[in-house]
């Protein structure tokens, strides 16, 4: 008790399922409740991957061996994949950390080294020609959205929330102040960007200004508060509908790799910026990231490309020397 490691054996009778549900409801991140989409994601992970196996276990009886067996099955050949397993493990570990703080568990049973680290497969990297083919494949109404997504790195939620007053085409900037939040079973809402760093002003490459001017004149809602991007009947953009009705046909027509998403344009824009000398801090600003991790990933991609170029130059030199000796 003096060392603070003792836990009341009468505590922790609550099941993991009940405690986890309350945890999602009351969780604070930097003093704010979970974003609606984050809470929705956590509930889905609990319902599908955690609760069926561990939900009925009392907190005080949740052992490391049980967590290890659960994670082994989740990350195995019959599981949903390593990335999903890592996300679920991080969620369970966070819940148990809070339970330890609440003196409901003596220690955190989530102690598998490296289990929470994601090893995502590389997302496809498009060529400039493919991006242009994509722009040409969509209807004129969606041309500006694809261009803005590619060349500024805005997220679909940020693009959906853009209003005329957020675009300053004379200065060549777009201001990101809010994002659309679509949660299943709830009405659409507008909230702050994904993080504090997401509130930002991004420079627009001059070559797409004309396309944006055309779009504002033809398709955007009127008035300074009018939405920039809406459907043919004035409806709001829905992520899933846009993906199936607009993105998928255009991606196929443009010859993009199978499984490509609109979000991949965000990585493409960041990589292009890194290719033209953007620093880590500059990439963080354009992407609206508080952490340098994502920016470093795009810069690392360029370093890998640079190494490949250097190897190609050496190979070309060896070929020329071999030709000369013959």
PDB file of C-alpha atoms in Angstrom:
ATOM      1  CA  UNK A   1       0.000   0.000   0.000  1.00  0.00           C
ATOM      2  CA  UNK A   2       2.867   2.369   0.811  1.00  0.00           C
ATOM      3  CA  UNK A   3       4.462   1.769  -2.571  1.00  0.00           C
ATOM      4  CA  UNK A   4       1.168   2.284  -4.423  1.00  0.00           C
ATOM      5  CA  UNK A   5       1.236  -1.157  -6.056  1.00  0.00           C
ATOM      6  CA  UNK A   6      -1.522  -2.753  -3.990  1.00  0.00           C
ATOM      7  CA  UNK A   7      -4.976  -3.163  -5.511  1.00  0.00           C
ATOM      8  CA  UNK A   8      -8.114  -3.881  -3.545  1.00  0.00           C
ATOM      9  CA  UNK A   9      -9.054  -7.503  -4.368  1.00  0.00           C
ATOM     10  CA  UNK A  10     -12.718  -6.559  -4.125  1.00  0.00           C
ATOM     11  CA  UNK A  11     -12.281  -4.015  -6.884  1.00  0.00           C
ATOM     12  CA  UNK A  12     -12.176  -4.890 -10.572  1.00  0.00           C
ATOM     13  CA  UNK A  13     -15.285  -7.084 -10.584  1.00  0.00           C
ATOM     14  CA  UNK A  14     -16.648  -5.090 -13.513  1.00  0.00           C
ATOM     15  CA  UNK A  15     -16.344  -6.820 -16.866  1.00  0.00           C
ATOM     16  CA  UNK A  16     -14.034  -5.489 -19.525  1.00  0.00           C
ATOM     17  CA  UNK A  17     -17.042  -4.919 -21.809  1.00  0.00           C
ATOM     18  CA  UNK A  18     -18.860  -2.662 -19.326  1.00  0.00           C
ATOM     19  CA  UNK A  19     -15.741  -0.749 -18.374  1.00  0.00           C
ATOM     20  CA  UNK A  20     -14.644  -0.279 -22.002  1.00  0.00           C
ATOM     21  CA  UNK A  21     -18.025   1.131 -22.997  1.00  0.00           C
ATOM     22  CA  UNK A  22     -17.827   3.676 -20.202  1.00  0.00           C
ATOM     23  CA  UNK A  23     -14.202   4.399 -21.084  1.00  0.00           C
ATOM     24  CA  UNK A  24     -15.160   5.405 -24.626  1.00  0.00           C
ATOM     25  CA  UNK A  25     -17.917   7.664 -23.300  1.00  0.00           C
ATOM     26  CA  UNK A  26     -15.685   9.459 -20.794  1.00  0.00           C
ATOM     27  CA  UNK A  27     -12.278   9.381 -22.499  1.00  0.00           C
ATOM     28  CA  UNK A  28     -10.571  12.768 -22.768  1.00  0.00           C
ATOM     29  CA  UNK A  29      -7.731  13.619 -25.145  1.00  0.00           C
ATOM     30  CA  UNK A  30      -5.986  16.891 -24.359  1.00  0.00           C
ATOM     31  CA  UNK A  31      -8.989  17.815 -22.245  1.00  0.00           C
ATOM     32  CA  UNK A  32     -11.532  17.140 -25.007  1.00  0.00           C
ATOM     33  CA  UNK A  33     -13.898  14.178 -25.527  1.00  0.00           C
ATOM     34  CA  UNK A  34     -13.105  11.743 -28.313  1.00  0.00           C
ATOM     35  CA  UNK A  35     -13.987  12.941 -31.798  1.00  0.00           C
ATOM     36  CA  UNK A  36     -17.238  11.287 -32.983  1.00  0.00           C
ATOM     37  CA  UNK A  37     -15.519   9.260 -35.704  1.00  0.00           C
ATOM     38  CA  UNK A  38     -12.800   8.123 -33.291  1.00  0.00           C
ATOM     39  CA  UNK A  39     -15.418   7.007 -30.764  1.00  0.00           C
ATOM     40  CA  UNK A  40     -17.267   5.194 -33.559  1.00  0.00           C
ATOM     41  CA  UNK A  41     -14.048   3.435 -34.592  1.00  0.00           C
ATOM     42  CA  UNK A  42     -13.278   2.377 -31.010  1.00  0.00           C
ATOM     43  CA  UNK A  43     -16.779   0.991 -30.500  1.00  0.00           C
ATOM     44  CA  UNK A  44     -16.490  -0.974 -33.739  1.00  0.00           C
ATOM     45  CA  UNK A  45     -13.132  -2.427 -32.710  1.00  0.00           C
ATOM     46  CA  UNK A  46     -14.500  -3.397 -29.316  1.00  0.00           C
ATOM     47  CA  UNK A  47     -17.643  -4.969 -30.724  1.00  0.00           C
ATOM     48  CA  UNK A  48     -15.951  -6.912 -33.512  1.00  0.00           C
ATOM     49  CA  UNK A  49     -12.504  -7.850 -32.228  1.00  0.00           C
ATOM     50  CA  UNK A  50     -12.173  -7.423 -28.444  1.00  0.00           C
ATOM     51  CA  UNK A  51     -15.453  -8.022 -26.645  1.00  0.00           C
ATOM     52  CA  UNK A  52     -16.293 -11.412 -28.267  1.00  0.00           C
ATOM     53  CA  UNK A  53     -13.162 -12.934 -26.723  1.00  0.00           C
ATOM     54  CA  UNK A  54     -12.366 -10.863 -23.636  1.00  0.00           C
ATOM     55  CA  UNK A  55     -15.506  -8.842 -22.910  1.00  0.00           C
ATOM     56  CA  UNK A  56     -16.992 -11.148 -20.266  1.00  0.00           C
ATOM     57  CA  UNK A  57     -13.754 -11.284 -18.259  1.00  0.00           C
ATOM     58  CA  UNK A  58     -13.650  -9.290 -15.029  1.00  0.00           C
ATOM     59  CA  UNK A  59     -10.947  -6.646 -15.002  1.00  0.00           C
ATOM     60  CA  UNK A  60      -9.169  -8.204 -12.026  1.00  0.00           C
ATOM     61  CA  UNK A  61      -9.073 -11.575 -13.798  1.00  0.00           C
ATOM     62  CA  UNK A  62      -7.710 -10.353 -17.133  1.00  0.00           C
ATOM     63  CA  UNK A  63      -4.302 -12.013 -17.380  1.00  0.00           C
ATOM     64  CA  UNK A  64      -1.370 -11.468 -19.711  1.00  0.00           C
ATOM     65  CA  UNK A  65      -1.734 -15.025 -21.004  1.00  0.00           C
ATOM     66  CA  UNK A  66      -5.323 -14.337 -22.097  1.00  0.00           C
ATOM     67  CA  UNK A  67      -4.289 -11.133 -23.852  1.00  0.00           C
ATOM     68  CA  UNK A  68      -1.413 -12.948 -25.551  1.00  0.00           C
ATOM     69  CA  UNK A  69      -3.710 -15.719 -26.790  1.00  0.00           C
ATOM     70  CA  UNK A  70      -6.252 -13.169 -28.028  1.00  0.00           C
ATOM     71  CA  UNK A  71      -3.623 -11.129 -29.856  1.00  0.00           C
ATOM     72  CA  UNK A  72      -2.031 -14.236 -31.362  1.00  0.00           C
ATOM     73  CA  UNK A  73      -5.318 -15.243 -32.941  1.00  0.00           C
ATOM     74  CA  UNK A  74      -6.146 -11.699 -34.030  1.00  0.00           C
ATOM     75  CA  UNK A  75      -2.777 -11.200 -35.745  1.00  0.00           C
ATOM     76  CA  UNK A  76      -2.646 -14.738 -37.171  1.00  0.00           C
ATOM     77  CA  UNK A  77      -3.564 -16.001 -40.651  1.00  0.00           C
ATOM     78  CA  UNK A  78      -7.274 -16.208 -39.785  1.00  0.00           C
ATOM     79  CA  UNK A  79      -7.379 -12.718 -38.240  1.00  0.00           C
ATOM     80  CA  UNK A  80      -8.251  -9.364 -39.835  1.00  0.00           C
ATOM     81  CA  UNK A  81      -4.604  -8.469 -40.482  1.00  0.00           C
ATOM     82  CA  UNK A  82      -1.637  -7.021 -38.624  1.00  0.00           C
ATOM     83  CA  UNK A  83      -2.726  -3.395 -38.914  1.00  0.00           C
ATOM     84  CA  UNK A  84      -6.162  -4.051 -37.376  1.00  0.00           C
ATOM     85  CA  UNK A  85      -4.585  -6.242 -34.694  1.00  0.00           C
ATOM     86  CA  UNK A  86      -2.163  -3.455 -33.753  1.00  0.00           C
ATOM     87  CA  UNK A  87      -4.960  -0.887 -33.539  1.00  0.00           C
ATOM     88  CA  UNK A  88      -7.088  -3.145 -31.336  1.00  0.00           C
ATOM     89  CA  UNK A  89      -4.142  -3.964 -29.105  1.00  0.00           C
ATOM     90  CA  UNK A  90      -3.384  -0.256 -28.592  1.00  0.00           C
ATOM     91  CA  UNK A  91      -7.030   0.350 -27.693  1.00  0.00           C
ATOM     92  CA  UNK A  92      -7.078  -2.509 -25.160  1.00  0.00           C
ATOM     93  CA  UNK A  93      -3.785  -1.329 -23.671  1.00  0.00           C
ATOM     94  CA  UNK A  94      -5.117   2.220 -23.260  1.00  0.00           C
ATOM     95  CA  UNK A  95      -8.292   0.955 -21.575  1.00  0.00           C
ATOM     96  CA  UNK A  96      -6.290  -1.221 -19.187  1.00  0.00           C
ATOM     97  CA  UNK A  97      -3.911   1.650 -18.423  1.00  0.00           C
ATOM     98  CA  UNK A  98      -6.874   3.704 -17.235  1.00  0.00           C
ATOM     99  CA  UNK A  99      -8.167   0.739 -15.231  1.00  0.00           C
ATOM    100  CA  UNK A 100      -4.804   0.518 -13.457  1.00  0.00           C
ATOM    101  CA  UNK A 101      -4.991   4.252 -12.721  1.00  0.00           C
ATOM    102  CA  UNK A 102      -8.475   3.653 -11.296  1.00  0.00           C
ATOM    103  CA  UNK A 103      -7.052   0.932  -9.013  1.00  0.00           C
ATOM    104  CA  UNK A 104      -9.231  -1.693 -10.682  1.00  0.00           C
ATOM    105  CA  UNK A 105      -6.268  -3.726 -11.918  1.00  0.00           C
ATOM    106  CA  UNK A 106      -2.969  -4.425 -10.195  1.00  0.00           C
ATOM    107  CA  UNK A 107      -1.028  -4.120 -13.458  1.00  0.00           C
ATOM    108  CA  UNK A 108      -1.592  -3.782 -17.171  1.00  0.00           C
ATOM    109  CA  UNK A 109      -1.826  -7.227 -18.794  1.00  0.00           C
ATOM    110  CA  UNK A 110      -0.939  -5.775 -22.207  1.00  0.00           C
ATOM    111  CA  UNK A 111       2.821  -6.292 -22.222  1.00  0.00           C
ATOM    112  CA  UNK A 112       3.544  -7.807 -25.650  1.00  0.00           C
ATOM    113  CA  UNK A 113       6.574  -6.033 -27.084  1.00  0.00           C
ATOM    114  CA  UNK A 114       5.853  -4.412 -30.454  1.00  0.00           C
ATOM    115  CA  UNK A 115       2.238  -5.584 -30.621  1.00  0.00           C
ATOM    116  CA  UNK A 116       0.894  -2.040 -31.013  1.00  0.00           C
ATOM    117  CA  UNK A 117       3.198  -1.133 -33.882  1.00  0.00           C
ATOM    118  CA  UNK A 118       1.619  -1.064 -37.312  1.00  0.00           C
ATOM    119  CA  UNK A 119       3.485  -2.390 -40.304  1.00  0.00           C
ATOM    120  CA  UNK A 120       1.268  -1.001 -43.022  1.00  0.00           C
ATOM    121  CA  UNK A 121       1.829  -2.023 -46.588  1.00  0.00           C
ATOM    122  CA  UNK A 122       3.009   0.771 -48.820  1.00  0.00           C
ATOM    123  CA  UNK A 123       0.197   2.764 -50.361  1.00  0.00           C
ATOM    124  CA  UNK A 124       0.314   3.154 -54.148  1.00  0.00           C
ATOM    125  CA  UNK A 125       2.273   6.112 -55.496  1.00  0.00           C
ATOM    126  CA  UNK A 126       0.817   7.685 -58.601  1.00  0.00           C
ATOM    127  CA  UNK A 127       2.661   9.385 -61.433  1.00  0.00           C
ATOM    128  CA  UNK A 128       1.840  12.947 -62.399  1.00  0.00           C
ATOM    129  CA  UNK A 129       0.361  11.565 -65.617  1.00  0.00           C
ATOM    130  CA  UNK A 130      -1.938   9.238 -63.661  1.00  0.00           C
ATOM    131  CA  UNK A 131      -3.168  12.071 -61.456  1.00  0.00           C
ATOM    132  CA  UNK A 132      -3.886  14.166 -64.543  1.00  0.00           C
ATOM    133  CA  UNK A 133      -5.683  11.207 -66.124  1.00  0.00           C
ATOM    134  CA  UNK A 134      -7.761  10.933 -62.956  1.00  0.00           C
ATOM    135  CA  UNK A 135      -8.660  14.629 -63.144  1.00  0.00           C
ATOM    136  CA  UNK A 136      -9.684  14.210 -66.795  1.00  0.00           C
ATOM    137  CA  UNK A 137     -11.763  11.125 -66.004  1.00  0.00           C
ATOM    138  CA  UNK A 138     -14.114  12.726 -63.461  1.00  0.00           C
ATOM    139  CA  UNK A 139     -17.063  14.926 -64.315  1.00  0.00           C
ATOM    140  CA  UNK A 140     -16.288  18.626 -64.563  1.00  0.00           C
ATOM    141  CA  UNK A 141     -18.069  19.185 -61.242  1.00  0.00           C
ATOM    142  CA  UNK A 142     -15.457  17.126 -59.374  1.00  0.00           C
ATOM    143  CA  UNK A 143     -12.340  18.242 -61.234  1.00  0.00           C
ATOM    144  CA  UNK A 144     -11.454  20.994 -58.742  1.00  0.00           C
ATOM    145  CA  UNK A 145     -11.954  18.696 -55.749  1.00  0.00           C
ATOM    146  CA  UNK A 146      -9.494  16.121 -57.113  1.00  0.00           C
ATOM    147  CA  UNK A 147      -6.970  18.855 -57.961  1.00  0.00           C
ATOM    148  CA  UNK A 148      -7.245  20.452 -54.530  1.00  0.00           C
ATOM    149  CA  UNK A 149      -6.931  17.077 -52.781  1.00  0.00           C
ATOM    150  CA  UNK A 150      -3.837  16.203 -54.782  1.00  0.00           C
ATOM    151  CA  UNK A 151      -1.961  19.502 -54.681  1.00  0.00           C
ATOM    152  CA  UNK A 152      -2.789  20.692 -51.142  1.00  0.00           C
ATOM    153  CA  UNK A 153      -3.213  17.391 -49.255  1.00  0.00           C
ATOM    154  CA  UNK A 154      -6.576  18.272 -47.702  1.00  0.00           C
ATOM    155  CA  UNK A 155      -8.602  15.402 -46.246  1.00  0.00           C
ATOM    156  CA  UNK A 156     -12.044  14.547 -47.627  1.00  0.00           C
ATOM    157  CA  UNK A 157     -13.674  15.813 -44.422  1.00  0.00           C
ATOM    158  CA  UNK A 158     -11.838  19.137 -44.788  1.00  0.00           C
ATOM    159  CA  UNK A 159     -12.763  19.423 -48.472  1.00  0.00           C
ATOM    160  CA  UNK A 160     -16.417  18.681 -47.688  1.00  0.00           C
ATOM    161  CA  UNK A 161     -16.495  21.510 -45.113  1.00  0.00           C
ATOM    162  CA  UNK A 162     -14.857  24.155 -47.325  1.00  0.00           C
ATOM    163  CA  UNK A 163     -16.849  27.338 -47.880  1.00  0.00           C
ATOM    164  CA  UNK A 164     -16.237  30.151 -50.343  1.00  0.00           C
ATOM    165  CA  UNK A 165     -14.812  32.363 -47.608  1.00  0.00           C
ATOM    166  CA  UNK A 166     -12.084  29.800 -46.987  1.00  0.00           C
ATOM    167  CA  UNK A 167     -10.663  30.233 -50.497  1.00  0.00           C
ATOM    168  CA  UNK A 168      -8.556  33.317 -51.232  1.00  0.00           C
ATOM    169  CA  UNK A 169      -7.663  32.798 -54.860  1.00  0.00           C
ATOM    170  CA  UNK A 170      -5.963  36.195 -55.165  1.00  0.00           C
ATOM    171  CA  UNK A 171      -3.554  35.271 -52.399  1.00  0.00           C
ATOM    172  CA  UNK A 172      -3.556  31.638 -53.535  1.00  0.00           C
ATOM    173  CA  UNK A 173      -4.469  30.072 -50.177  1.00  0.00           C
ATOM    174  CA  UNK A 174      -7.071  27.768 -48.682  1.00  0.00           C
ATOM    175  CA  UNK A 175      -7.889  28.043 -44.970  1.00  0.00           C
ATOM    176  CA  UNK A 176      -8.805  24.857 -43.116  1.00  0.00           C
ATOM    177  CA  UNK A 177     -10.910  25.734 -40.076  1.00  0.00           C
ATOM    178  CA  UNK A 178     -13.372  22.844 -39.832  1.00  0.00           C
ATOM    179  CA  UNK A 179     -14.099  19.331 -41.040  1.00  0.00           C
ATOM    180  CA  UNK A 180     -17.215  17.293 -41.710  1.00  0.00           C
ATOM    181  CA  UNK A 181     -17.926  14.473 -39.285  1.00  0.00           C
ATOM    182  CA  UNK A 182     -20.129  11.647 -40.589  1.00  0.00           C
ATOM    183  CA  UNK A 183     -21.001   9.000 -38.014  1.00  0.00           C
ATOM    184  CA  UNK A 184     -23.267   6.061 -38.773  1.00  0.00           C
ATOM    185  CA  UNK A 185     -26.707   6.609 -37.256  1.00  0.00           C
ATOM    186  CA  UNK A 186     -26.072  10.266 -36.478  1.00  0.00           C
ATOM    187  CA  UNK A 187     -26.673  13.503 -38.316  1.00  0.00           C
ATOM    188  CA  UNK A 188     -23.780  15.124 -40.121  1.00  0.00           C
ATOM    189  CA  UNK A 189     -21.895  17.632 -38.017  1.00  0.00           C
ATOM    190  CA  UNK A 190     -19.096  20.120 -38.476  1.00  0.00           C
ATOM    191  CA  UNK A 191     -16.231  20.211 -36.029  1.00  0.00           C
ATOM    192  CA  UNK A 192     -12.637  21.307 -35.724  1.00  0.00           C
ATOM    193  CA  UNK A 193      -9.964  19.589 -37.839  1.00  0.00           C
ATOM    194  CA  UNK A 194      -8.529  16.280 -36.713  1.00  0.00           C
ATOM    195  CA  UNK A 195      -5.952  17.994 -34.481  1.00  0.00           C
ATOM    196  CA  UNK A 196      -5.018  21.514 -33.411  1.00  0.00           C
ATOM    197  CA  UNK A 197      -2.349  21.476 -36.109  1.00  0.00           C
ATOM    198  CA  UNK A 198      -5.102  20.787 -38.647  1.00  0.00           C
ATOM    199  CA  UNK A 199      -6.282  24.388 -38.404  1.00  0.00           C
ATOM    200  CA  UNK A 200      -4.033  25.896 -41.044  1.00  0.00           C
ATOM    201  CA  UNK A 201      -3.662  27.951 -44.226  1.00  0.00           C
ATOM    202  CA  UNK A 202      -2.214  26.086 -47.191  1.00  0.00           C
ATOM    203  CA  UNK A 203      -0.733  27.664 -50.310  1.00  0.00           C
ATOM    204  CA  UNK A 204      -2.428  26.581 -53.539  1.00  0.00           C
ATOM    205  CA  UNK A 205      -0.154  25.838 -56.526  1.00  0.00           C
ATOM    206  CA  UNK A 206      -0.873  28.569 -59.120  1.00  0.00           C
ATOM    207  CA  UNK A 207      -1.545  26.128 -61.960  1.00  0.00           C
ATOM    208  CA  UNK A 208      -4.893  25.027 -60.439  1.00  0.00           C
ATOM    209  CA  UNK A 209      -6.225  28.502 -59.558  1.00  0.00           C
ATOM    210  CA  UNK A 210      -8.049  28.729 -62.890  1.00  0.00           C
ATOM    211  CA  UNK A 211      -9.830  25.417 -62.263  1.00  0.00           C
ATOM    212  CA  UNK A 212     -10.954  26.656 -58.832  1.00  0.00           C
ATOM    213  CA  UNK A 213     -12.250  29.919 -60.302  1.00  0.00           C
ATOM    214  CA  UNK A 214     -14.226  27.948 -62.865  1.00  0.00           C
ATOM    215  CA  UNK A 215     -15.635  25.688 -60.173  1.00  0.00           C
ATOM    216  CA  UNK A 216     -16.747  28.580 -57.969  1.00  0.00           C
ATOM    217  CA  UNK A 217     -18.499  30.183 -60.923  1.00  0.00           C
ATOM    218  CA  UNK A 218     -20.282  26.990 -62.000  1.00  0.00           C
ATOM    219  CA  UNK A 219     -20.896  24.673 -59.059  1.00  0.00           C
ATOM    220  CA  UNK A 220     -20.328  26.151 -55.584  1.00  0.00           C
ATOM    221  CA  UNK A 221     -23.196  27.362 -53.403  1.00  0.00           C
ATOM    222  CA  UNK A 222     -23.714  31.130 -53.506  1.00  0.00           C
ATOM    223  CA  UNK A 223     -22.601  33.567 -50.813  1.00  0.00           C
ATOM    224  CA  UNK A 224     -19.455  33.634 -48.678  1.00  0.00           C
ATOM    225  CA  UNK A 225     -20.786  30.825 -46.469  1.00  0.00           C
ATOM    226  CA  UNK A 226     -21.753  28.644 -49.427  1.00  0.00           C
ATOM    227  CA  UNK A 227     -20.153  25.211 -49.591  1.00  0.00           C
ATOM    228  CA  UNK A 228     -17.536  24.871 -52.300  1.00  0.00           C
ATOM    229  CA  UNK A 229     -18.268  21.236 -53.143  1.00  0.00           C
ATOM    230  CA  UNK A 230     -21.820  19.865 -53.387  1.00  0.00           C
ATOM    231  CA  UNK A 231     -23.564  17.247 -55.508  1.00  0.00           C
ATOM    232  CA  UNK A 232     -25.499  17.856 -58.741  1.00  0.00           C
ATOM    233  CA  UNK A 233     -28.747  18.354 -56.778  1.00  0.00           C
ATOM    234  CA  UNK A 234     -27.106  20.503 -54.120  1.00  0.00           C
ATOM    235  CA  UNK A 235     -26.642  17.598 -51.734  1.00  0.00           C
ATOM    236  CA  UNK A 236     -23.729  17.275 -49.337  1.00  0.00           C
ATOM    237  CA  UNK A 237     -20.761  15.075 -50.147  1.00  0.00           C
ATOM    238  CA  UNK A 238     -20.959  11.674 -48.491  1.00  0.00           C
ATOM    239  CA  UNK A 239     -17.663   9.824 -48.181  1.00  0.00           C
ATOM    240  CA  UNK A 240     -18.959   6.399 -49.201  1.00  0.00           C
ATOM    241  CA  UNK A 241     -21.127   7.695 -52.039  1.00  0.00           C
ATOM    242  CA  UNK A 242     -18.268   9.750 -53.436  1.00  0.00           C
ATOM    243  CA  UNK A 243     -15.918   6.765 -53.253  1.00  0.00           C
ATOM    244  CA  UNK A 244     -18.279   4.447 -55.147  1.00  0.00           C
ATOM    245  CA  UNK A 245     -19.882   6.840 -57.620  1.00  0.00           C
ATOM    246  CA  UNK A 246     -17.069   9.257 -58.432  1.00  0.00           C
ATOM    247  CA  UNK A 247     -13.703   7.937 -57.342  1.00  0.00           C
ATOM    248  CA  UNK A 248     -13.932   4.242 -58.295  1.00  0.00           C
ATOM    249  CA  UNK A 249     -14.988   4.733 -61.952  1.00  0.00           C
ATOM    250  CA  UNK A 250     -12.456   7.536 -62.474  1.00  0.00           C
ATOM    251  CA  UNK A 251      -9.632   5.564 -60.833  1.00  0.00           C
ATOM    252  CA  UNK A 252     -10.347   2.588 -63.077  1.00  0.00           C
ATOM    253  CA  UNK A 253     -10.470   4.795 -66.169  1.00  0.00           C
ATOM    254  CA  UNK A 254      -7.172   6.444 -65.192  1.00  0.00           C
ATOM    255  CA  UNK A 255      -5.491   3.086 -64.675  1.00  0.00           C
ATOM    256  CA  UNK A 256      -4.724   3.599 -60.987  1.00  0.00           C
ATOM    257  CA  UNK A 257      -3.635   0.540 -58.959  1.00  0.00           C
ATOM    258  CA  UNK A 258      -6.455  -1.567 -57.544  1.00  0.00           C
ATOM    259  CA  UNK A 259      -7.472  -0.522 -54.055  1.00  0.00           C
ATOM    260  CA  UNK A 260      -6.491   3.122 -54.514  1.00  0.00           C
ATOM    261  CA  UNK A 261      -8.346   5.655 -52.374  1.00  0.00           C
ATOM    262  CA  UNK A 262      -8.924   9.398 -52.518  1.00  0.00           C
ATOM    263  CA  UNK A 263      -6.808   9.637 -49.352  1.00  0.00           C
ATOM    264  CA  UNK A 264      -3.816   8.379 -51.373  1.00  0.00           C
ATOM    265  CA  UNK A 265      -3.750  11.760 -53.117  1.00  0.00           C
ATOM    266  CA  UNK A 266      -2.802  13.247 -49.754  1.00  0.00           C
ATOM    267  CA  UNK A 267       0.323  11.121 -49.627  1.00  0.00           C
ATOM    268  CA  UNK A 268       1.029  11.858 -53.276  1.00  0.00           C
ATOM    269  CA  UNK A 269       0.904  15.610 -52.683  1.00  0.00           C
ATOM    270  CA  UNK A 270       3.186  15.311 -49.662  1.00  0.00           C
ATOM    271  CA  UNK A 271       5.691  13.235 -51.618  1.00  0.00           C
ATOM    272  CA  UNK A 272       5.689  15.742 -54.483  1.00  0.00           C
ATOM    273  CA  UNK A 273       6.293  18.543 -51.976  1.00  0.00           C
ATOM    274  CA  UNK A 274       9.177  16.576 -50.419  1.00  0.00           C
ATOM    275  CA  UNK A 275      10.575  15.981 -53.889  1.00  0.00           C
ATOM    276  CA  UNK A 276      10.705  19.739 -54.377  1.00  0.00           C
ATOM    277  CA  UNK A 277      12.567  20.324 -51.143  1.00  0.00           C
ATOM    278  CA  UNK A 278       9.862  20.685 -48.463  1.00  0.00           C
ATOM    279  CA  UNK A 279      11.283  20.360 -44.963  1.00  0.00           C
ATOM    280  CA  UNK A 280       9.745  18.194 -42.252  1.00  0.00           C
ATOM    281  CA  UNK A 281       8.168  21.245 -40.623  1.00  0.00           C
ATOM    282  CA  UNK A 282       6.768  22.462 -43.938  1.00  0.00           C
ATOM    283  CA  UNK A 283       5.222  19.069 -44.646  1.00  0.00           C
ATOM    284  CA  UNK A 284       3.728  18.985 -41.160  1.00  0.00           C
ATOM    285  CA  UNK A 285       2.105  22.360 -41.829  1.00  0.00           C
ATOM    286  CA  UNK A 286       0.691  21.413 -45.247  1.00  0.00           C
ATOM    287  CA  UNK A 287      -0.702  18.135 -43.935  1.00  0.00           C
ATOM    288  CA  UNK A 288      -1.940  19.518 -40.621  1.00  0.00           C
ATOM    289  CA  UNK A 289       0.078  17.053 -38.551  1.00  0.00           C
ATOM    290  CA  UNK A 290       1.230  17.727 -35.007  1.00  0.00           C
ATOM    291  CA  UNK A 291       3.768  14.911 -35.193  1.00  0.00           C
ATOM    292  CA  UNK A 292       6.677  14.747 -37.647  1.00  0.00           C
ATOM    293  CA  UNK A 293       6.189  10.983 -38.117  1.00  0.00           C
ATOM    294  CA  UNK A 294       4.081  11.246 -41.297  1.00  0.00           C
ATOM    295  CA  UNK A 295       6.273  13.970 -42.794  1.00  0.00           C
ATOM    296  CA  UNK A 296       9.372  11.886 -42.157  1.00  0.00           C
ATOM    297  CA  UNK A 297       7.714   8.950 -43.903  1.00  0.00           C
ATOM    298  CA  UNK A 298       7.245  10.986 -47.094  1.00  0.00           C
ATOM    299  CA  UNK A 299      10.778  12.345 -46.896  1.00  0.00           C
ATOM    300  CA  UNK A 300      12.076   8.814 -46.371  1.00  0.00           C
ATOM    301  CA  UNK A 301      10.289   7.781 -49.557  1.00  0.00           C
ATOM    302  CA  UNK A 302      12.209  10.472 -51.394  1.00  0.00           C
ATOM    303  CA  UNK A 303      15.472   9.338 -49.821  1.00  0.00           C
ATOM    304  CA  UNK A 304      14.769   5.818 -51.057  1.00  0.00           C
ATOM    305  CA  UNK A 305      14.102   7.212 -54.516  1.00  0.00           C
ATOM    306  CA  UNK A 306      17.321   9.214 -54.366  1.00  0.00           C
ATOM    307  CA  UNK A 307      19.251   6.056 -53.495  1.00  0.00           C
ATOM    308  CA  UNK A 308      17.636   4.258 -56.417  1.00  0.00           C
ATOM    309  CA  UNK A 309      18.645   7.101 -58.736  1.00  0.00           C
ATOM    310  CA  UNK A 310      22.220   6.952 -57.480  1.00  0.00           C
ATOM    311  CA  UNK A 311      22.318   3.195 -58.092  1.00  0.00           C
ATOM    312  CA  UNK A 312      20.909   3.687 -61.583  1.00  0.00           C
ATOM    313  CA  UNK A 313      23.621   6.254 -62.387  1.00  0.00           C
ATOM    314  CA  UNK A 314      26.327   3.819 -61.271  1.00  0.00           C
ATOM    315  CA  UNK A 315      24.772   1.054 -63.361  1.00  0.00           C
ATOM    316  CA  UNK A 316      24.682   3.357 -66.395  1.00  0.00           C
ATOM    317  CA  UNK A 317      28.356   4.211 -65.888  1.00  0.00           C
ATOM    318  CA  UNK A 318      29.326   0.548 -65.698  1.00  0.00           C
ATOM    319  CA  UNK A 319      27.406  -0.173 -68.876  1.00  0.00           C
ATOM    320  CA  UNK A 320      29.172   2.666 -70.708  1.00  0.00           C
ATOM    321  CA  UNK A 321      32.585   1.527 -69.449  1.00  0.00           C
ATOM    322  CA  UNK A 322      31.812  -2.022 -70.559  1.00  0.00           C
ATOM    323  CA  UNK A 323      30.796  -0.809 -74.007  1.00  0.00           C
ATOM    324  CA  UNK A 324      33.993   1.245 -74.298  1.00  0.00           C
ATOM    325  CA  UNK A 325      36.208  -1.721 -73.381  1.00  0.00           C
ATOM    326  CA  UNK A 326      34.555  -3.803 -76.069  1.00  0.00           C
TER     327      UNK A 326
END
